Coordinates of C-alpha atoms in Angstrom, one line a residue:
X1 CA -24.4 16.3 65.4
X2 CA -24.5 12.5 65.0
X3 CA -28.0 12.5 66.5
X4 CA -29.5 14.9 64.0
X5 CA -31.7 13.3 61.4
X6 CA -30.3 13.6 57.9
X7 CA -26.8 14.6 59.0
X8 CA -23.9 13.2 57.1
X9 CA -22.6 10.3 59.1
X10 CA -19.2 10.5 57.4
X11 CA -18.3 13.6 59.5
X12 CA -17.7 11.4 62.4
X13 CA -14.2 10.8 60.9
X14 CA -12.2 14.0 61.1
X15 CA -10.6 15.1 57.8
X16 CA -13.3 13.8 55.5
X17 CA -15.9 15.5 53.5
X18 CA -18.6 13.9 51.4
X19 CA -21.5 16.2 50.7
X20 CA -21.9 19.8 49.5
X21 CA -23.4 21.1 52.7
X22 CA -20.2 20.4 54.7
X23 CA -17.6 21.3 52.0
X24 CA -17.0 24.8 53.3
X25 CA -15.7 23.5 56.5
X26 CA -13.1 21.2 55.0
X27 CA -10.2 23.5 55.4
X28 CA -11.0 23.9 59.1
X29 CA -10.9 20.2 59.8
X30 CA -7.8 19.0 61.5
X31 CA -5.8 16.0 60.2
X32 CA -4.9 13.5 62.9
X33 CA -1.4 12.0 62.4
X34 CA -2.8 8.5 62.3
X35 CA -5.1 9.5 59.4
X36 CA -2.3 11.0 57.4
X37 CA 0.2 8.2 58.1
X38 CA 3.1 8.3 55.6
X39 CA 1.2 10.2 53.0
X40 CA 2.1 13.9 52.8
X41 CA -0.7 16.4 52.8
X42 CA -1.8 17.3 49.3
X43 CA -4.3 19.5 47.7
X44 CA -7.8 18.2 48.6
X45 CA -10.3 17.4 45.8
X46 CA -14.0 17.3 46.1
X47 CA -15.6 13.9 46.0
X48 CA -16.2 12.7 42.5
X49 CA -18.2 9.8 43.8
X50 CA -21.1 11.9 45.1
X51 CA -24.2 10.9 43.3
X52 CA -25.9 14.2 43.6
X53 CA -24.7 17.8 43.5
X54 CA -26.3 20.7 45.4
X55 CA -26.5 24.4 45.1
X56 CA -24.0 24.6 48.0
X57 CA -21.6 22.4 46.0
X58 CA -21.2 24.3 42.7
X59 CA -23.5 27.3 42.9
X60 CA -26.6 28.1 40.9
X61 CA -24.6 28.9 37.7
X62 CA -23.1 25.4 37.6
X63 CA -26.4 23.9 38.6
X64 CA -27.9 25.2 35.4
X65 CA -25.4 23.3 33.4
X66 CA -26.4 20.0 34.9
X67 CA -29.2 17.8 33.5
X68 CA -32.5 18.4 35.1
X69 CA -32.5 15.0 36.6
X70 CA -29.3 15.8 38.6
X71 CA -30.5 19.1 40.0
X72 CA -31.4 19.2 43.7
X73 CA -32.7 21.9 46.0
X74 CA -31.6 20.6 49.4
X75 CA -28.6 19.0 50.9
X76 CA -28.7 15.3 51.3
X77 CA -26.4 12.8 53.0
X78 CA -23.9 11.5 50.5
X79 CA -23.6 7.7 49.9
X80 CA -19.8 7.5 50.0
X81 CA -16.8 9.5 50.8
X82 CA -13.0 9.3 51.2
X83 CA -10.3 11.1 53.1
X84 CA -9.3 14.6 52.1
X85 CA -5.7 13.6 52.6
X86 CA -5.8 10.3 50.8
X87 CA -4.9 11.6 47.4
X88 CA -4.2 8.2 45.9
X89 CA -4.8 6.7 42.5
X90 CA -8.0 4.8 42.3
X91 CA -6.4 2.0 40.3
X92 CA -3.0 1.5 41.7
X93 CA -3.1 3.2 45.1
X94 CA -0.1 5.3 44.5
X95 CA -0.1 9.0 45.7
X96 CA -1.1 11.5 43.0
X97 CA 1.6 14.0 42.3
X98 CA 2.4 16.8 39.9
X99 CA 0.1 17.7 37.0
X100 CA -2.1 14.6 37.6
X101 CA -3.1 16.0 41.0
X102 CA -3.5 19.6 39.8
X103 CA -5.6 18.6 36.8
X104 CA -8.0 16.4 38.8
X105 CA -8.3 19.2 41.4
X106 CA -9.2 21.7 38.8
X107 CA -11.6 19.2 37.2
X108 CA -13.5 18.6 40.4
X109 CA -13.8 22.3 41.1
X110 CA -14.5 23.7 37.7
X111 CA -15.9 21.0 35.5
X112 CA -19.7 21.0 35.1
X113 CA -19.8 17.3 34.3
X114 CA -21.2 14.9 36.8
X115 CA -18.4 14.1 39.3
X116 CA -19.5 10.5 39.7
X117 CA -18.4 9.8 36.1
X118 CA -14.8 10.6 36.8
X119 CA -12.2 8.1 38.2
X120 CA -9.2 9.6 39.9
X121 CA -6.1 8.1 38.4
X122 CA -2.4 8.8 38.3
X123 CA -0.7 9.7 35.0
X124 CA 1.1 6.5 34.3
X125 CA -0.1 5.2 30.9
X126 CA 1.3 1.7 31.4
X127 CA -0.6 1.2 34.6
X128 CA -4.1 2.1 33.3
X129 CA -4.1 1.6 29.5
X130 CA -6.6 -0.9 28.2
X131 CA -7.0 -2.7 25.0
X132 CA -9.7 -0.4 23.9
X133 CA -7.3 2.5 23.7
X134 CA -10.0 5.1 23.7
X135 CA -10.3 8.4 25.6
X136 CA -7.4 10.3 27.2
X137 CA -4.3 9.6 29.2
X138 CA -2.4 11.9 31.5
X139 CA 1.1 13.0 30.7
X140 CA 3.9 11.5 32.8
X141 CA 4.9 14.9 33.9
X142 CA 4.7 14.0 37.6
X143 CA 8.3 12.8 37.4
X144 CA 9.5 16.3 36.9
X145 CA 6.8 18.2 38.9
X146 CA 7.6 20.8 41.6
X147 CA 6.1 21.1 45.0
X148 CA 3.8 23.9 44.1
X149 CA 2.2 22.0 41.3
X150 CA 1.8 19.0 43.5
X151 CA -0.2 21.1 46.0
X152 CA 2.5 21.2 48.6
X153 CA 3.9 24.4 50.1
X154 CA 7.6 25.2 49.6
X155 CA 8.2 26.1 53.2
X156 CA 7.8 22.6 54.4
X157 CA 4.5 23.3 56.3
X158 CA 1.4 21.2 56.1
X159 CA -0.7 24.1 55.0
X160 CA -2.8 23.3 51.9
X161 CA -3.0 25.5 48.9
X162 CA -6.2 27.5 48.2
X163 CA -8.4 26.9 45.2
X164 CA -7.3 30.3 43.9
X165 CA -3.7 29.2 43.9
X166 CA -4.5 26.8 41.0
X167 CA -5.3 28.3 37.6
X168 CA -8.9 27.9 36.5
X169 CA -10.0 25.6 33.8
X170 CA -12.3 27.0 31.1
X171 CA -15.4 25.2 29.8
X172 CA -13.6 24.6 26.5
X173 CA -10.7 22.8 27.9
X174 CA -12.2 21.4 31.1
X175 CA -11.9 17.8 29.7
X176 CA -8.4 18.2 28.5
X177 CA -5.4 17.7 30.8
X178 CA -2.4 20.1 30.5
X179 CA -0.5 17.6 28.3
X180 CA -3.0 15.4 26.5
X181 CA -2.6 11.8 25.7
X182 CA -5.0 8.8 25.8
X183 CA -7.0 7.1 28.5
X184 CA -9.5 4.4 27.9
X185 CA -13.2 5.1 28.3
X186 CA -13.5 1.9 30.2
X187 CA -11.4 3.5 33.0
X188 CA -13.8 6.5 33.3
X189 CA -16.6 4.8 35.2
X190 CA -18.9 5.4 38.1
X191 CA -16.9 4.9 41.4
X192 CA -18.8 3.1 44.1
X193 CA -15.8 2.3 46.4
X194 CA -13.1 4.4 48.0
X195 CA -9.9 5.0 45.9
X196 CA -7.0 2.6 46.4
X197 CA -9.2 -0.4 47.3
X198 CA -8.3 -3.9 46.3
X199 CA -11.1 -4.3 43.6
X200 CA -9.9 -1.3 41.6
X201 CA -6.3 -2.4 41.9
X202 CA -7.2 -5.8 40.6
X203 CA -9.1 -4.3 37.6
X204 CA -6.1 -2.1 36.7
X205 CA -3.8 -5.1 36.9
X206 CA -6.0 -7.1 34.6
X207 CA -6.0 -4.4 32.0
X208 CA -2.3 -3.6 32.3
X209 CA -0.9 -6.6 30.4
X210 CA -2.9 -6.4 27.2
X211 CA -2.4 -2.7 26.5
X212 CA 0.8 -1.7 28.2
X213 CA 2.3 -0.6 24.8
X214 CA -0.9 0.8 23.3
X215 CA -0.3 4.4 24.4
X216 CA 1.9 6.6 22.3
X217 CA 3.2 8.1 25.5
X218 CA 4.5 4.8 26.8
X219 CA 8.0 5.2 28.3
X220 CA 10.2 2.4 27.0
X221 CA 13.7 3.6 27.9
X222 CA 15.4 5.1 30.9
X223 CA 16.0 8.9 31.0
X224 CA 19.6 8.6 30.0
X225 CA 18.8 6.5 26.9
X226 CA 16.0 8.9 26.0
X227 CA 18.5 11.7 26.1
X228 CA 20.9 9.8 23.9
X229 CA 18.2 9.1 21.4
X230 CA 17.2 12.7 21.2
X231 CA 20.8 13.9 20.9
X232 CA 21.5 11.4 18.2
X233 CA 18.5 12.5 16.2
X234 CA 19.3 16.2 16.6
X235 CA 22.9 15.5 15.4
X236 CA 21.6 13.8 12.3
X237 CA 19.3 16.7 11.5
X238 CA 22.2 19.2 12.0
X239 CA 24.4 17.2 9.7
X240 CA 21.6 17.1 7.1
X241 CA 21.2 20.9 7.1
X242 CA 25.0 21.5 6.8
X243 CA 25.3 18.9 4.0
X244 CA 22.5 20.4 2.0
X245 CA 23.9 23.9 2.5
X246 CA 27.3 22.8 1.2
X247 CA 25.6 21.3 -1.9
X248 CA 23.7 24.4 -2.7
X249 CA 24.8 25.6 -6.1
X250 CA 23.9 25.2 -9.8
X251 CA 21.2 22.4 -10.0
X252 CA 21.2 20.3 -13.2
X253 CA 17.5 20.8 -13.6
X254 CA 18.0 24.5 -14.0
X255 CA 20.2 23.9 -17.1
X256 CA 18.0 21.5 -19.1
X257 CA 14.7 21.8 -20.9
X258 CA 14.2 18.3 -22.4
X259 CA 14.9 14.7 -21.6
X260 CA 14.2 11.7 -23.8
X261 CA 13.1 8.3 -22.6
X262 CA 13.8 5.2 -24.8
X263 CA 10.8 2.9 -24.2
X264 CA 7.2 3.3 -23.1
X265 CA 6.8 0.3 -20.9
X266 CA 5.7 0.6 -17.3
X267 CA 9.0 1.4 -15.8
X268 CA 10.1 3.8 -18.6
X269 CA 6.8 5.6 -18.2
X270 CA 7.3 5.8 -14.4
X271 CA 10.8 7.2 -14.7
X272 CA 9.6 9.8 -17.2
X273 CA 6.8 10.9 -14.9
X274 CA 9.3 11.2 -12.0
X275 CA 11.3 13.6 -14.1
X276 CA 8.3 15.5 -15.3
X277 CA 7.3 16.2 -11.7
X278 CA 10.6 17.7 -10.9
X279 CA 10.1 20.7 -13.2
X280 CA 6.8 21.7 -14.8
X281 CA 8.5 23.2 -17.8
X282 CA 10.7 20.2 -18.5
X283 CA 9.7 18.4 -21.7
X284 CA 9.9 14.6 -21.2
X285 CA 9.6 12.8 -24.6
X286 CA 8.9 9.1 -24.7
X287 CA 10.2 7.3 -27.8
X288 CA 7.7 4.4 -28.6
X289 CA 7.1 1.9 -31.4
X290 CA 3.3 1.6 -30.9
X291 CA 1.5 4.5 -32.5
X292 CA -1.7 3.8 -30.6
X293 CA -0.1 4.1 -27.2
X294 CA 1.6 7.2 -28.4
X295 CA -1.7 8.7 -29.4
X296 CA -3.3 7.9 -26.0
X297 CA -0.4 9.4 -24.1
X298 CA -0.7 12.7 -26.1
X299 CA -4.4 13.0 -26.0
X300 CA -5.6 11.1 -22.9
X301 CA -2.4 11.5 -20.8
X302 CA -2.5 7.8 -20.0
X303 CA -0.4 4.8 -20.9
X304 CA -3.5 2.7 -21.7
X305 CA -1.5 -0.5 -22.1
X306 CA 0.8 -0.6 -19.1
X307 CA -0.6 1.9 -16.6
X308 CA -4.2 2.5 -17.6
X309 CA -5.4 3.7 -14.2
X310 CA -2.8 6.4 -13.7
X311 CA -2.7 9.9 -15.2
X312 CA 0.5 11.4 -16.7
X313 CA 1.6 15.0 -16.3
X314 CA 0.9 17.2 -19.3
X315 CA 4.6 17.8 -19.9
X316 CA 5.0 14.1 -20.8
X317 CA 4.6 13.5 -24.5
X318 CA 5.2 10.6 -26.8
X319 CA 6.5 10.1 -30.4
X320 CA 7.5 7.4 -32.7
X321 CA 10.2 9.5 -34.4
X322 CA 13.7 9.0 -33.2
X323 CA 15.0 12.3 -34.6
X324 CA 12.1 14.2 -33.0
X325 CA 12.5 12.5 -29.6
X326 CA 16.3 13.1 -29.4
X327 CA 16.4 16.6 -30.8
X328 CA 17.3 19.1 -28.0
X329 CA 17.5 16.4 -25.3
X330 CA 20.2 16.8 -22.7
X331 CA 19.8 13.3 -21.1
X332 CA 18.6 10.0 -22.5
X333 CA 16.9 7.4 -20.2
X334 CA 17.3 3.9 -21.6
X335 CA 14.3 1.7 -20.4
X336 CA 14.2 -1.0 -23.0
X337 CA 14.6 -4.7 -22.3
X338 CA 18.3 -5.8 -22.4
X339 CA 17.6 -8.4 -25.1
X340 CA 16.3 -5.6 -27.5
X341 CA 18.9 -3.0 -26.6
X342 CA 21.6 -4.0 -29.1
X343 CA 19.3 -3.6 -32.1
X344 CA 17.9 -0.3 -30.8
X345 CA 21.3 1.3 -30.0
X346 CA 22.6 0.2 -33.3
X347 CA 19.7 2.1 -35.0
X348 CA 20.3 5.4 -33.1
X349 CA 24.1 5.5 -32.7
X350 CA 24.5 8.0 -35.6
X351 CA 21.7 10.2 -34.2
X352 CA 22.5 10.3 -30.6
X353 CA 25.0 13.1 -29.8
X354 CA 28.2 12.0 -28.1
X355 CA 27.7 14.4 -25.2
X356 CA 24.2 13.2 -24.2
X357 CA 24.6 10.9 -21.3
X358 CA 22.7 7.6 -21.2
X359 CA 20.9 6.8 -17.9
X360 CA 20.2 3.0 -18.2
X361 CA 17.5 1.5 -16.0
X362 CA 17.5 -1.8 -17.8
X363 CA 18.4 -4.9 -15.8
X364 CA 19.7 -8.1 -17.2
X365 CA 22.4 -9.9 -19.2
X366 CA 22.5 -10.3 -22.9
X367 CA 21.8 -13.8 -24.1
X368 CA 24.7 -15.3 -26.1
X369 CA 27.3 -12.8 -25.0
X370 CA 26.6 -12.5 -21.3
X371 CA 27.4 -8.8 -21.4
X372 CA 26.0 -6.3 -19.0
X373 CA 24.5 -3.0 -20.2
X374 CA 27.8 -1.2 -19.4
X375 CA 29.6 -3.5 -21.7
X376 CA 26.9 -3.6 -24.4
X377 CA 26.7 0.2 -24.8
X378 CA 30.4 0.5 -25.5
X379 CA 30.3 -2.5 -27.8
X380 CA 27.4 -1.2 -29.9
X381 CA 28.3 2.5 -30.1
X382 CA 31.9 1.8 -30.7
X383 CA 33.1 4.5 -28.3
X384 CA 33.2 5.4 -24.7
X385 CA 29.9 7.1 -24.0
X386 CA 28.9 8.8 -20.8
X387 CA 26.6 6.4 -18.9
X388 CA 24.9 6.0 -15.6
X389 CA 23.3 2.7 -14.5
X390 CA 20.4 3.0 -12.1
X391 CA 19.0 0.1 -10.1
X392 CA 17.2 -0.6 -6.8
X393 CA 13.9 -1.7 -5.3
X394 CA 11.5 0.2 -7.4
X395 CA 8.1 -1.0 -8.7
X396 CA 6.8 1.3 -11.5
X397 CA 3.3 1.6 -10.0
X398 CA 4.7 2.8 -6.6
X399 CA 6.9 5.3 -8.3
X400 CA 3.9 6.7 -10.2
X401 CA 1.8 6.9 -7.0
X402 CA 4.6 8.8 -5.1
X403 CA 5.4 6.0 -2.7
X404 CA 8.9 6.4 -1.0
X405 CA 11.5 4.8 -3.2
X406 CA 15.3 4.3 -3.0
X407 CA 17.6 3.6 -6.0
X408 CA 21.3 3.7 -6.7
X409 CA 23.0 5.6 -9.6
X410 CA 26.3 3.9 -10.6
X411 CA 28.9 5.4 -12.9
X412 CA 32.7 5.4 -13.3
X413 CA 32.4 9.2 -13.4
X414 CA 31.3 10.4 -9.9
X415 CA 30.3 13.8 -11.3
X416 CA 27.9 12.1 -13.8
X417 CA 26.4 10.0 -11.0
X418 CA 25.7 13.1 -9.0
X419 CA 24.0 14.7 -12.0
X420 CA 21.7 11.7 -12.3
X421 CA 21.1 12.0 -8.5
X422 CA 20.0 15.6 -8.9
X423 CA 17.7 14.7 -11.8
X424 CA 15.7 12.1 -9.9
X425 CA 16.1 12.9 -6.2
X426 CA 12.9 14.2 -4.6
X427 CA 11.0 13.9 -1.3
X428 CA 9.6 10.6 -2.7
X429 CA 12.8 9.2 -4.2
X430 CA 16.3 8.8 -2.7
X431 CA 19.2 8.3 -5.1
X432 CA 22.5 7.0 -3.7
X433 CA 25.6 7.1 -5.8
X434 CA 28.5 4.6 -6.3
X435 CA 31.3 3.9 -8.7
X436 CA 30.7 0.1 -8.5
X437 CA 29.0 -0.4 -11.8
X438 CA 29.6 -4.1 -11.9
X439 CA 28.1 -4.7 -8.5
X440 CA 24.9 -2.7 -9.3
X441 CA 24.4 -4.4 -12.7
X442 CA 25.1 -8.0 -11.7
X443 CA 22.8 -7.8 -8.7
X444 CA 20.1 -6.2 -10.8
X445 CA 20.4 -9.1 -13.3
X446 CA 20.7 -12.1 -10.9
X447 CA 17.9 -11.0 -8.5
X448 CA 15.4 -11.7 -11.4
X449 CA 16.5 -15.3 -11.5
X450 CA 16.2 -15.7 -7.8
X451 CA 12.8 -14.1 -7.9
X452 CA 11.6 -17.0 -10.2
X453 CA 12.9 -19.5 -7.6
X454 CA 11.0 -17.6 -4.9
X455 CA 7.8 -17.7 -7.0
X456 CA 8.2 -21.5 -7.4
X457 CA 8.3 -21.9 -3.6
X458 CA 5.2 -19.8 -3.3
X459 CA 3.4 -21.7 -6.1
X460 CA 4.2 -25.0 -4.4
X461 CA 3.0 -23.6 -1.1
X462 CA 6.1 -24.8 0.8
X463 CA 5.8 -22.3 3.6
X464 CA 7.8 -19.4 5.1
X465 CA 10.7 -21.5 6.3
X466 CA 11.4 -22.8 2.8
X467 CA 11.1 -19.3 1.4
X468 CA 13.5 -17.8 3.9
X469 CA 16.1 -20.6 3.3
X470 CA 15.8 -20.2 -0.4
X471 CA 16.3 -16.4 -0.5
X472 CA 19.2 -16.6 1.9
X473 CA 20.9 -19.2 -0.2
X474 CA 20.2 -17.2 -3.4
X475 CA 21.7 -14.0 -1.8
X476 CA 24.9 -16.0 -0.9
X477 CA 25.2 -17.3 -4.5
X478 CA 24.8 -13.8 -6.0
X479 CA 27.5 -12.5 -3.6
X480 CA 29.9 -15.4 -4.6
X481 CA 29.6 -14.6 -8.3
X482 CA 29.5 -10.8 -8.0
X483 CA 32.7 -10.7 -5.9
X484 CA 34.4 -13.0 -8.4
X485 CA 33.5 -10.5 -11.1
X486 CA 35.0 -7.6 -9.1
X487 CA 31.9 -6.2 -7.3
X488 CA 32.1 -4.8 -3.8
X489 CA 30.5 -6.8 -1.0
X490 CA 28.9 -3.6 0.3
X491 CA 27.0 -3.2 -3.0
X492 CA 25.6 -6.7 -2.7
X493 CA 24.4 -6.0 0.8
X494 CA 23.1 -2.5 -0.1
X495 CA 20.1 -1.0 -1.7
X496 CA 20.8 -2.2 -5.3
X497 CA 21.6 -5.7 -4.0
X498 CA 19.8 -7.0 -1.0
X499 CA 17.2 -4.3 -1.2
X500 CA 16.2 -5.2 -4.8
X501 CA 16.3 -8.9 -4.0
X502 CA 13.9 -8.5 -1.1
X503 CA 11.4 -6.5 -3.3
X504 CA 11.6 -8.8 -6.2
X505 CA 11.3 -12.0 -4.2
X506 CA 8.5 -11.0 -1.9
X507 CA 6.6 -8.2 -3.8
X508 CA 3.4 -9.3 -5.5
X509 CA 4.0 -6.8 -8.4
X510 CA 7.2 -8.6 -9.5
X511 CA 6.9 -10.1 -13.0
X512 CA 9.6 -12.6 -12.4
X513 CA 8.1 -13.8 -9.2
X514 CA 4.8 -14.2 -11.0
X515 CA 6.4 -16.5 -13.6
X516 CA 7.7 -18.7 -10.7
X517 CA 4.4 -18.8 -9.0
X518 CA 2.7 -20.0 -12.1
X519 CA 5.4 -22.6 -12.8
X520 CA 5.0 -23.9 -9.2
X521 CA 1.3 -24.2 -9.8
X522 CA 1.9 -26.4 -12.8
X523 CA 1.5 -24.1 -15.8
X524 CA 3.9 -24.5 -18.7
X525 CA 6.4 -21.8 -19.5
X526 CA 5.0 -21.3 -23.0
X527 CA 1.6 -20.5 -21.7
X528 CA 3.0 -18.1 -19.1
X529 CA 5.1 -16.1 -21.5
X530 CA 2.4 -16.0 -24.2
X531 CA -0.2 -14.6 -21.8
X532 CA 2.1 -11.9 -20.3
X533 CA 2.2 -8.4 -21.7
X534 CA 5.5 -7.5 -20.1
X535 CA 9.0 -9.0 -20.2
X536 CA 10.3 -11.1 -17.4
X537 CA 14.1 -10.6 -17.7
X538 CA 14.9 -13.5 -15.4
X539 CA 13.7 -16.1 -17.9
X540 CA 16.4 -15.2 -20.5
X541 CA 19.0 -14.3 -17.9
X542 CA 19.0 -17.7 -16.1
X543 CA 20.9 -19.5 -18.8
X544 CA 23.5 -16.7 -19.0
X545 CA 24.1 -17.0 -15.2
X546 CA 25.1 -20.6 -15.6
X547 CA 27.6 -19.7 -18.3
X548 CA 29.1 -17.0 -16.0
X549 CA 29.3 -19.4 -13.1
X550 CA 31.3 -21.9 -15.2
X551 CA 33.5 -19.1 -16.4
X552 CA 34.3 -17.9 -12.9
X553 CA 34.3 -21.4 -11.4
X554 CA 31.5 -20.8 -8.9
X555 CA 28.8 -23.3 -7.9
X556 CA 25.3 -21.8 -7.8
X557 CA 22.8 -24.5 -6.9
X558 CA 19.6 -22.5 -6.7
X559 CA 20.2 -20.3 -9.7
X560 CA 21.3 -23.4 -11.8
X561 CA 18.2 -25.2 -10.7
X562 CA 16.0 -22.4 -12.0
X563 CA 17.7 -22.5 -15.4
X564 CA 17.1 -26.3 -15.4
X565 CA 13.4 -25.9 -14.7
X566 CA 13.0 -23.1 -17.3
X567 CA 14.8 -25.4 -19.8
X568 CA 12.2 -28.1 -19.3
X569 CA 14.6 -30.8 -18.0
X570 CA 13.3 -30.6 -14.4
X571 CA 10.0 -29.8 -12.9
X572 CA 9.6 -27.6 -9.9
X573 CA 8.9 -30.3 -7.3
X574 CA 11.9 -32.3 -8.4
X575 CA 14.1 -29.2 -8.3
X576 CA 13.2 -28.5 -4.7
X577 CA 13.8 -32.2 -3.7
X578 CA 17.2 -32.3 -5.3
X579 CA 18.3 -29.0 -3.7
X580 CA 17.2 -30.1 -0.2
X581 CA 19.2 -33.4 -0.6
X582 CA 22.5 -31.8 -1.5
X583 CA 25.4 -32.5 0.9
X584 CA 25.3 -30.6 4.2
X585 CA 28.1 -28.1 4.1
X586 CA 29.6 -25.4 6.3
X587 CA 28.1 -21.9 6.1
X588 CA 30.1 -19.5 4.0

């Protein structure tokens, strides 16, 4: 046979097959022990490296699917081949097992695509991922594969499974493995060398480091830890279902038809829209002073001054009449600046019913008295009025555009806090409840002053190190004062404390941070305030903070420096220099 012209010279080695004319005899070939070595017999696959396919290979029906340039009419010697029993990965040299082997076997037998364009690989994503991240990857199911799927008989014999033992692969899913993932197109290349060679191993090693974590199927944890993660998540989901089931009952939204919002600024409008989306038949009435904005909201459904690019629901209306706005309302959302709240509440105290709770979203301290909103409401109305105070990291624009948001509703009455929670809670807004009114309010006020300091650091371009040190120091100062005033430390480190601080100090939409940036850039405070259309509460609150610090005997270096800069007695650069040269102390 070796002397016949045109014969396949690769048949000199028993147990190999390389061209279509000799494929039918593959199962009759014996496997010498020295050829098998330590590799167990596995299901043979036809050579994917053969450059040409013949009628004897795939039959006339599959020949018709091939491009005309690839069709042949006679058997020709193949240019390369590999051992039938060498079922190894072309990149790493490891034996193919499980679904990886089964899939590649089916692909070689049933796929009509050119075999030379396929590279046999194992199903380990970390071994063959590349930076490109394109294509497909095989599932790591070989770790749990059984002997039948791996092409091995269960009786311990070396008999190979027949083609009919493996399910066929249709034309539609011939390119898709049983469990699809990603494999880079760079790995699917023309193979000119036998699988498991040094060149292919080196190529796999070169691509492994840069994209080992690119695949979504990358296994990061041992099996035990994966089980713990899955169990913990399922426990959380079960708890959620039970908790929601226990809370099923009369919802506060089912009992109300109207809510009034005091103020038509950006945040007042956003909170009104959040309520309007909860119930299409709920009438949300905005009480405004500007008749032009009121007209635009009613006719154009847009707050043309504060949120001109965002549409409002049709059940959001506006009015300048106090009596019209309050009539029939079951809840009142207070969204006016703290410095204007005393005059406004004084004007409506005889109109506002005693049983209509106030939900205050205003943050700050009153200049001159240092009172929080919880103290100011009682002082102005002259009675104990039901109130809830909401605070947390929440930019108005992101609330309007349905970005996930979390806030805290604080009230001395837990039942009233839960009512506010039901009013605003949605798939886009989480509302936690607490009875620590002081902690929520003091953090909401002081974080505005700290945001001005963060803006100054940004305006001076002092870098990330300085920003992190400043914010950390500011958080400690807020905690010192809040705890002296009776707040809980858990509130300071929670959503309404640390969460709101992070948003205001680092968020580009923060009004107080913007004031600080412009101060650091050298602008005067007068020019900044005169050119701004919205109120930055931190400017007026800074002086009150110093008064509170003296009252409770707490040193607040960063917050005091901000008040000194705003007062005009110190410029931004000097303030930073003086703070950095304070005595080195122990962390507390």
